[in-house]
Amino acid sequence: MVHPGALLKSSFLATRAFFRLPARVSAPRPVAISSAPLVVVVPIRSIGPSHAERIAAHLLALEPRDRYLRFGYSASDEQVRRYVAGLDFERDEIFGIYNRKLELIAMAHLAFCTDPELMSCAEFGVSVLAHARGRGYGARLFDRAVMHSRNEGVQMMFIHALSENTAMLNIARKAGATVERDGSETEAYLKVRPADLDSRVTEMLDEQIAQTDYRLKVQAKKFWDFLALLQEIRQGVRDSRRI
């Protein structure tokens, strides 16, 4: 467990960069806490129905190959929109990582089973935009989903993926999941440990930090949008004087 003080410190350090001029790289920069051991905090927040349009934009922005791996078939734009429209935000949990431009660059869907005999089971799915790869966001989202599953009384997490989706299956293996391949498809399942005070407090702090991080990003974006508008107005005034 990351000490609560370390989490709060990382949140404070991360906010200092929000009001600097946005760089071309749009992915959030993780914050390192102290020198040893190295701890990196990536704000991951729970997403509600008000973010449905951003979820759709994220999935529609996936490259054809990535969309194929995420859904298990070459989903059309219309099929993606139907998937988003069918999300049950009351039952399931959606987690996301936003960059400074408020673009949803990575998201996970933890779907709880509706079968009365399998109420203690949940299925995990994840997607990361191409330009945000290589930062471990998929694994971080998986860890977040595991923690939430523990606190919700889930006993088994499942991942159904194409066998060629090696990135997703590697995440499952590293977490200790049992992976069984059946031709072109693979099933992975992870036995989830029961919740304890540690898991409940950690999830509460993680969510609070992520919500604070998002609000600061909203404020920073409004600030830079306002400055950009002022620059456009000033440029317009200069141009009119030259006429």
mmCIF file of C-alpha atoms in Angstrom:
data_model
loop_
_atom_site.group_PDB
_atom_site.id
_atom_site.type_symbol
_atom_site.label_atom_id
_atom_site.label_comp_id
_atom_site.label_asym_id
_atom_site.label_seq_id
_atom_site.Cartn_x
_atom_site.Cartn_y
_atom_site.Cartn_z
ATOM 1 C CA MET A 1 0.000 0.000 0.000
ATOM 2 C CA VAL A 2 1.180 3.537 -0.770
ATOM 3 C CA HIS A 3 1.184 5.579 2.449
ATOM 4 C CA PRO A 4 -1.653 8.159 2.520
ATOM 5 C CA GLY A 5 0.875 10.927 3.101
ATOM 6 C CA ALA A 6 2.706 9.941 -0.069
ATOM 7 C CA LEU A 7 -0.514 10.019 -2.047
ATOM 8 C CA LEU A 8 -1.381 13.487 -0.780
ATOM 9 C CA LYS A 9 2.156 14.702 -1.483
ATOM 10 C CA SER A 10 1.973 13.404 -5.046
ATOM 11 C CA SER A 11 -1.330 15.195 -5.566
ATOM 12 C CA PHE A 12 0.218 18.477 -4.387
ATOM 13 C CA LEU A 13 3.271 18.071 -6.616
ATOM 14 C CA ALA A 14 1.149 17.189 -9.639
ATOM 15 C CA THR A 15 -0.935 20.370 -9.371
ATOM 16 C CA ARG A 16 2.106 22.628 -9.774
ATOM 17 C CA ALA A 17 2.420 21.727 -13.454
ATOM 18 C CA PHE A 18 -1.230 22.310 -14.394
ATOM 19 C CA PHE A 19 -0.935 26.058 -14.912
ATOM 20 C CA ARG A 20 2.198 25.880 -17.019
ATOM 21 C CA LEU A 21 1.819 26.298 -20.751
ATOM 22 C CA PRO A 22 0.568 22.938 -22.138
ATOM 23 C CA ALA A 23 3.189 21.035 -24.101
ATOM 24 C CA ARG A 24 2.600 19.114 -27.282
ATOM 25 C CA VAL A 25 2.687 15.840 -25.380
ATOM 26 C CA SER A 26 -0.833 15.470 -24.054
ATOM 27 C CA ALA A 27 -0.430 12.501 -21.715
ATOM 28 C CA PRO A 28 -0.254 13.205 -17.988
ATOM 29 C CA ARG A 29 3.199 12.972 -16.448
ATOM 30 C CA PRO A 30 3.292 10.590 -13.460
ATOM 31 C CA VAL A 31 4.712 11.991 -10.232
ATOM 32 C CA ALA A 32 7.603 10.272 -8.475
ATOM 33 C CA ILE A 33 7.490 10.339 -4.682
ATOM 34 C CA SER A 34 10.874 10.507 -2.913
ATOM 35 C CA SER A 35 13.916 8.698 -4.225
ATOM 36 C CA ALA A 36 13.635 5.188 -2.801
ATOM 37 C CA PRO A 37 11.538 3.310 -3.408
ATOM 38 C CA LEU A 38 10.200 5.005 -6.538
ATOM 39 C CA VAL A 39 6.419 5.379 -6.331
ATOM 40 C CA VAL A 40 4.420 6.694 -9.275
ATOM 41 C CA VAL A 41 0.849 7.888 -8.833
ATOM 42 C CA VAL A 42 -1.456 8.023 -11.864
ATOM 43 C CA PRO A 43 -4.819 9.686 -11.083
ATOM 44 C CA ILE A 44 -7.583 7.257 -12.063
ATOM 45 C CA ARG A 45 -11.126 8.449 -11.485
ATOM 46 C CA SER A 46 -14.503 6.768 -11.561
ATOM 47 C CA ILE A 47 -16.567 7.981 -14.535
ATOM 48 C CA GLY A 48 -20.300 8.626 -14.516
ATOM 49 C CA PRO A 49 -22.937 8.980 -17.260
ATOM 50 C CA SER A 50 -22.085 12.672 -17.763
ATOM 51 C CA HIS A 51 -18.869 11.489 -19.439
ATOM 52 C CA ALA A 52 -20.603 9.221 -21.965
ATOM 53 C CA GLU A 53 -19.647 11.473 -24.895
ATOM 54 C CA ARG A 54 -15.993 11.376 -23.881
ATOM 55 C CA ILE A 55 -16.143 7.596 -23.540
ATOM 56 C CA ALA A 56 -17.557 7.383 -27.064
ATOM 57 C CA ALA A 57 -14.900 9.785 -28.375
ATOM 58 C CA HIS A 58 -12.196 7.664 -26.754
ATOM 59 C CA LEU A 59 -13.413 4.396 -28.250
ATOM 60 C CA LEU A 60 -14.051 5.920 -31.669
ATOM 61 C CA ALA A 61 -10.495 7.289 -31.649
ATOM 62 C CA LEU A 62 -9.026 3.791 -31.282
ATOM 63 C CA GLU A 63 -7.166 2.632 -34.361
ATOM 64 C CA PRO A 64 -8.902 -0.212 -36.272
ATOM 65 C CA ARG A 65 -6.506 -2.832 -34.887
ATOM 66 C CA ASP A 66 -6.982 -1.606 -31.302
ATOM 67 C CA ARG A 67 -10.741 -1.481 -31.682
ATOM 68 C CA TYR A 68 -10.661 -5.062 -32.944
ATOM 69 C CA LEU A 69 -8.661 -6.211 -29.909
ATOM 70 C CA ARG A 70 -10.853 -4.276 -27.457
ATOM 71 C CA PHE A 71 -14.184 -5.658 -28.669
ATOM 72 C CA GLY A 72 -13.046 -8.958 -30.172
ATOM 73 C CA TYR A 73 -14.355 -7.963 -33.592
ATOM 74 C CA SER A 74 -14.053 -5.041 -36.008
ATOM 75 C CA ALA A 75 -16.696 -2.878 -34.369
ATOM 76 C CA SER A 76 -18.199 -0.167 -36.562
ATOM 77 C CA ASP A 77 -18.784 3.372 -35.306
ATOM 78 C CA GLU A 78 -22.458 2.571 -34.857
ATOM 79 C CA GLN A 79 -21.670 -0.559 -32.833
ATOM 80 C CA VAL A 80 -19.330 1.449 -30.614
ATOM 81 C CA ARG A 81 -22.039 4.056 -30.006
ATOM 82 C CA ARG A 82 -24.537 1.306 -29.127
ATOM 83 C CA TYR A 83 -22.015 -0.127 -26.654
ATOM 84 C CA VAL A 84 -21.652 3.251 -24.957
ATOM 85 C CA ALA A 85 -25.420 3.800 -24.928
ATOM 86 C CA GLY A 86 -25.840 0.424 -23.240
ATOM 87 C CA LEU A 87 -23.399 1.059 -20.397
ATOM 88 C CA ASP A 88 -25.013 0.588 -16.997
ATOM 89 C CA PHE A 89 -23.362 3.178 -14.779
ATOM 90 C CA GLU A 90 -25.499 2.149 -11.813
ATOM 91 C CA ARG A 91 -24.366 -1.476 -11.880
ATOM 92 C CA ASP A 92 -20.897 -1.380 -13.453
ATOM 93 C CA GLU A 93 -17.842 0.749 -12.836
ATOM 94 C CA ILE A 94 -15.985 2.789 -15.460
ATOM 95 C CA PHE A 95 -12.495 4.099 -14.711
ATOM 96 C CA GLY A 96 -10.565 6.636 -16.749
ATOM 97 C CA ILE A 97 -7.297 8.524 -17.093
ATOM 98 C CA TYR A 98 -7.452 12.066 -18.494
ATOM 99 C CA ASN A 99 -4.660 14.222 -19.845
ATOM 100 C CA ARG A 100 -4.318 17.990 -19.371
ATOM 101 C CA LYS A 101 -6.547 18.612 -22.391
ATOM 102 C CA LEU A 102 -9.297 16.587 -20.681
ATOM 103 C CA GLU A 103 -8.977 13.898 -23.322
ATOM 104 C CA LEU A 104 -9.846 10.414 -22.059
ATOM 105 C CA ILE A 105 -6.661 8.592 -23.040
ATOM 106 C CA ALA A 106 -7.282 5.316 -21.191
ATOM 107 C CA MET A 107 -10.368 3.669 -19.729
ATOM 108 C CA ALA A 108 -11.512 0.419 -18.187
ATOM 109 C CA HIS A 109 -14.929 -1.175 -17.855
ATOM 110 C CA LEU A 110 -15.574 -3.433 -14.871
ATOM 111 C CA ALA A 111 -18.856 -5.222 -15.593
ATOM 112 C CA PHE A 112 -20.537 -7.023 -12.716
ATOM 113 C CA CYS A 113 -22.319 -10.270 -13.515
ATOM 114 C CA THR A 114 -26.126 -10.143 -13.434
ATOM 115 C CA ASP A 115 -26.620 -13.904 -13.049
ATOM 116 C CA PRO A 116 -27.904 -14.511 -9.477
ATOM 117 C CA GLU A 117 -25.606 -17.535 -9.189
ATOM 118 C CA LEU A 118 -22.542 -15.526 -10.254
ATOM 119 C CA MET A 119 -23.075 -12.261 -8.398
ATOM 120 C CA SER A 120 -19.533 -12.411 -6.990
ATOM 121 C CA CYS A 121 -17.960 -12.245 -10.466
ATOM 122 C CA ALA A 122 -16.938 -9.336 -12.696
ATOM 123 C CA GLU A 123 -15.406 -8.944 -16.160
ATOM 124 C CA PHE A 124 -12.646 -6.483 -17.017
ATOM 125 C CA GLY A 125 -11.990 -4.681 -20.309
ATOM 126 C CA VAL A 126 -9.494 -1.900 -21.074
ATOM 127 C CA SER A 127 -8.395 0.398 -23.896
ATOM 128 C CA VAL A 128 -5.535 2.912 -24.249
ATOM 129 C CA LEU A 129 -5.073 5.397 -27.088
ATOM 130 C CA ALA A 130 -2.009 4.789 -29.250
ATOM 131 C CA HIS A 131 -0.173 7.973 -28.237
ATOM 132 C CA ALA A 132 -0.507 7.081 -24.534
ATOM 133 C CA ARG A 133 0.984 3.588 -24.769
ATOM 134 C CA GLY A 134 4.084 2.467 -22.946
ATOM 135 C CA ARG A 135 3.251 4.194 -19.659
ATOM 136 C CA GLY A 136 1.659 1.238 -17.902
ATOM 137 C CA TYR A 137 -1.835 2.720 -17.907
ATOM 138 C CA GLY A 138 -3.487 -0.614 -18.718
ATOM 139 C CA ALA A 139 -1.860 -2.273 -15.711
ATOM 140 C CA ARG A 140 -2.747 0.670 -13.469
ATOM 141 C CA LEU A 141 -6.381 0.470 -14.524
ATOM 142 C CA PHE A 142 -6.377 -3.262 -13.873
ATOM 143 C CA ASP A 143 -4.986 -2.728 -10.353
ATOM 144 C CA ARG A 144 -7.649 -0.078 -9.718
ATOM 145 C CA ALA A 145 -10.362 -2.461 -10.886
ATOM 146 C CA VAL A 146 -9.020 -5.263 -8.675
ATOM 147 C CA MET A 147 -9.096 -3.010 -5.627
ATOM 148 C CA HIS A 148 -12.655 -1.907 -6.358
ATOM 149 C CA SER A 149 -13.668 -5.541 -6.904
ATOM 150 C CA ARG A 150 -12.259 -6.474 -3.498
ATOM 151 C CA ASN A 151 -14.215 -3.709 -1.807
ATOM 152 C CA GLU A 152 -17.418 -4.685 -3.620
ATOM 153 C CA GLY A 153 -17.217 -8.312 -2.535
ATOM 154 C CA VAL A 154 -16.195 -9.738 -5.911
ATOM 155 C CA GLN A 155 -14.458 -13.091 -5.589
ATOM 156 C CA MET A 156 -13.442 -13.703 -9.203
ATOM 157 C CA MET A 157 -12.439 -11.331 -12.020
ATOM 158 C CA PHE A 158 -12.579 -12.521 -15.617
ATOM 159 C CA ILE A 159 -10.927 -11.292 -18.793
ATOM 160 C CA HIS A 160 -12.159 -12.548 -22.135
ATOM 161 C CA ALA A 161 -9.741 -11.576 -24.898
ATOM 162 C CA LEU A 162 -8.478 -12.626 -28.276
ATOM 163 C CA SER A 163 -5.385 -14.800 -27.956
ATOM 164 C CA GLU A 164 -3.452 -12.244 -30.014
ATOM 165 C CA ASN A 165 -4.149 -9.540 -27.423
ATOM 166 C CA THR A 166 -0.830 -10.215 -25.721
ATOM 167 C CA ALA A 167 -0.709 -6.860 -23.875
ATOM 168 C CA MET A 168 -3.950 -7.547 -22.020
ATOM 169 C CA LEU A 169 -3.048 -11.160 -21.273
ATOM 170 C CA ASN A 170 0.382 -10.162 -19.964
ATOM 171 C CA ILE A 171 -1.287 -7.763 -17.520
ATOM 172 C CA ALA A 172 -3.468 -10.620 -16.293
ATOM 173 C CA ARG A 173 -0.526 -13.008 -15.936
ATOM 174 C CA LYS A 174 1.565 -10.498 -13.987
ATOM 175 C CA ALA A 175 -1.359 -10.038 -11.601
ATOM 176 C CA GLY A 176 -1.396 -13.786 -10.941
ATOM 177 C CA ALA A 177 -4.408 -14.682 -13.069
ATOM 178 C CA THR A 178 -4.875 -18.152 -14.507
ATOM 179 C CA VAL A 179 -4.847 -17.945 -18.306
ATOM 180 C CA GLU A 180 -6.451 -20.614 -20.492
ATOM 181 C CA ARG A 181 -6.279 -20.463 -24.273
ATOM 182 C CA ASP A 182 -8.941 -21.947 -26.527
ATOM 183 C CA GLY A 183 -7.896 -21.338 -30.113
ATOM 184 C CA SER A 184 -8.340 -17.718 -31.159
ATOM 185 C CA GLU A 185 -9.789 -16.743 -27.768
ATOM 186 C CA THR A 186 -8.360 -16.788 -24.254
ATOM 187 C CA GLU A 187 -9.965 -16.673 -20.827
ATOM 188 C CA ALA A 188 -8.150 -15.337 -17.785
ATOM 189 C CA TYR A 189 -9.508 -15.401 -14.276
ATOM 190 C CA LEU A 190 -8.133 -13.947 -11.067
ATOM 191 C CA LYS A 191 -9.226 -14.907 -7.579
ATOM 192 C CA VAL A 192 -9.780 -11.667 -5.676
ATOM 193 C CA ARG A 193 -8.764 -11.355 -2.042
ATOM 194 C CA PRO A 194 -11.360 -10.160 0.479
ATOM 195 C CA ALA A 195 -11.509 -6.476 1.324
ATOM 196 C CA ASP A 196 -9.789 -5.077 4.399
ATOM 197 C CA LEU A 197 -9.255 -1.650 5.964
ATOM 198 C CA ASP A 198 -6.147 -1.165 3.826
ATOM 199 C CA SER A 199 -7.996 -1.678 0.529
ATOM 200 C CA ARG A 200 -10.958 0.489 1.547
ATOM 201 C CA VAL A 201 -8.867 3.448 2.716
ATOM 202 C CA THR A 202 -6.555 3.228 -0.303
ATOM 203 C CA GLU A 203 -9.435 3.260 -2.779
ATOM 204 C CA MET A 204 -11.058 6.181 -0.991
ATOM 205 C CA LEU A 205 -7.824 8.202 -1.146
ATOM 206 C CA ASP A 206 -7.142 7.223 -4.761
ATOM 207 C CA GLU A 207 -10.591 8.397 -5.823
ATOM 208 C CA GLN A 208 -10.333 11.660 -3.876
ATOM 209 C CA ILE A 209 -6.949 12.456 -5.429
ATOM 210 C CA ALA A 210 -8.243 11.594 -8.921
ATOM 211 C CA GLN A 211 -11.302 13.822 -8.503
ATOM 212 C CA THR A 212 -9.132 16.700 -7.270
ATOM 213 C CA ASP A 213 -6.713 16.150 -10.134
ATOM 214 C CA TYR A 214 -9.574 16.317 -12.645
ATOM 215 C CA ARG A 215 -11.027 19.515 -11.181
ATOM 216 C CA LEU A 216 -7.618 21.175 -11.365
ATOM 217 C CA LYS A 217 -7.242 20.107 -14.988
ATOM 218 C CA VAL A 218 -10.643 21.634 -15.768
ATOM 219 C CA GLN A 219 -9.609 24.917 -14.166
ATOM 220 C CA ALA A 220 -6.248 24.921 -15.947
ATOM 221 C CA LYS A 221 -7.888 24.259 -19.323
ATOM 222 C CA LYS A 222 -10.353 27.130 -18.792
ATOM 223 C CA PHE A 223 -7.439 29.399 -17.864
ATOM 224 C CA TRP A 224 -5.448 28.600 -21.016
ATOM 225 C CA ASP A 225 -8.549 28.762 -23.221
ATOM 226 C CA PHE A 226 -9.236 32.242 -21.812
ATOM 227 C CA LEU A 227 -5.674 33.369 -22.534
ATOM 228 C CA ALA A 228 -5.910 31.984 -26.064
ATOM 229 C CA LEU A 229 -9.125 33.963 -26.609
ATOM 230 C CA LEU A 230 -7.436 37.143 -25.375
ATOM 231 C CA GLN A 231 -4.553 36.565 -27.763
ATOM 232 C CA GLU A 232 -6.978 36.142 -30.654
ATOM 233 C CA ILE A 233 -8.737 39.406 -29.725
ATOM 234 C CA ARG A 234 -5.430 41.278 -29.433
ATOM 235 C CA GLN A 235 -4.271 39.910 -32.753
ATOM 236 C CA GLY A 236 -7.553 40.981 -34.320
ATOM 237 C CA VAL A 237 -7.103 44.509 -32.963
ATOM 238 C CA ARG A 238 -3.541 44.665 -34.359
ATOM 239 C CA ASP A 239 -4.693 43.421 -37.747
ATOM 240 C CA SER A 240 -7.523 46.009 -37.880
ATOM 241 C CA ARG A 241 -5.062 48.844 -37.193
ATOM 242 C CA ARG A 242 -2.965 47.809 -40.164
ATOM 243 C CA ILE A 243 -5.875 48.120 -42.553
#
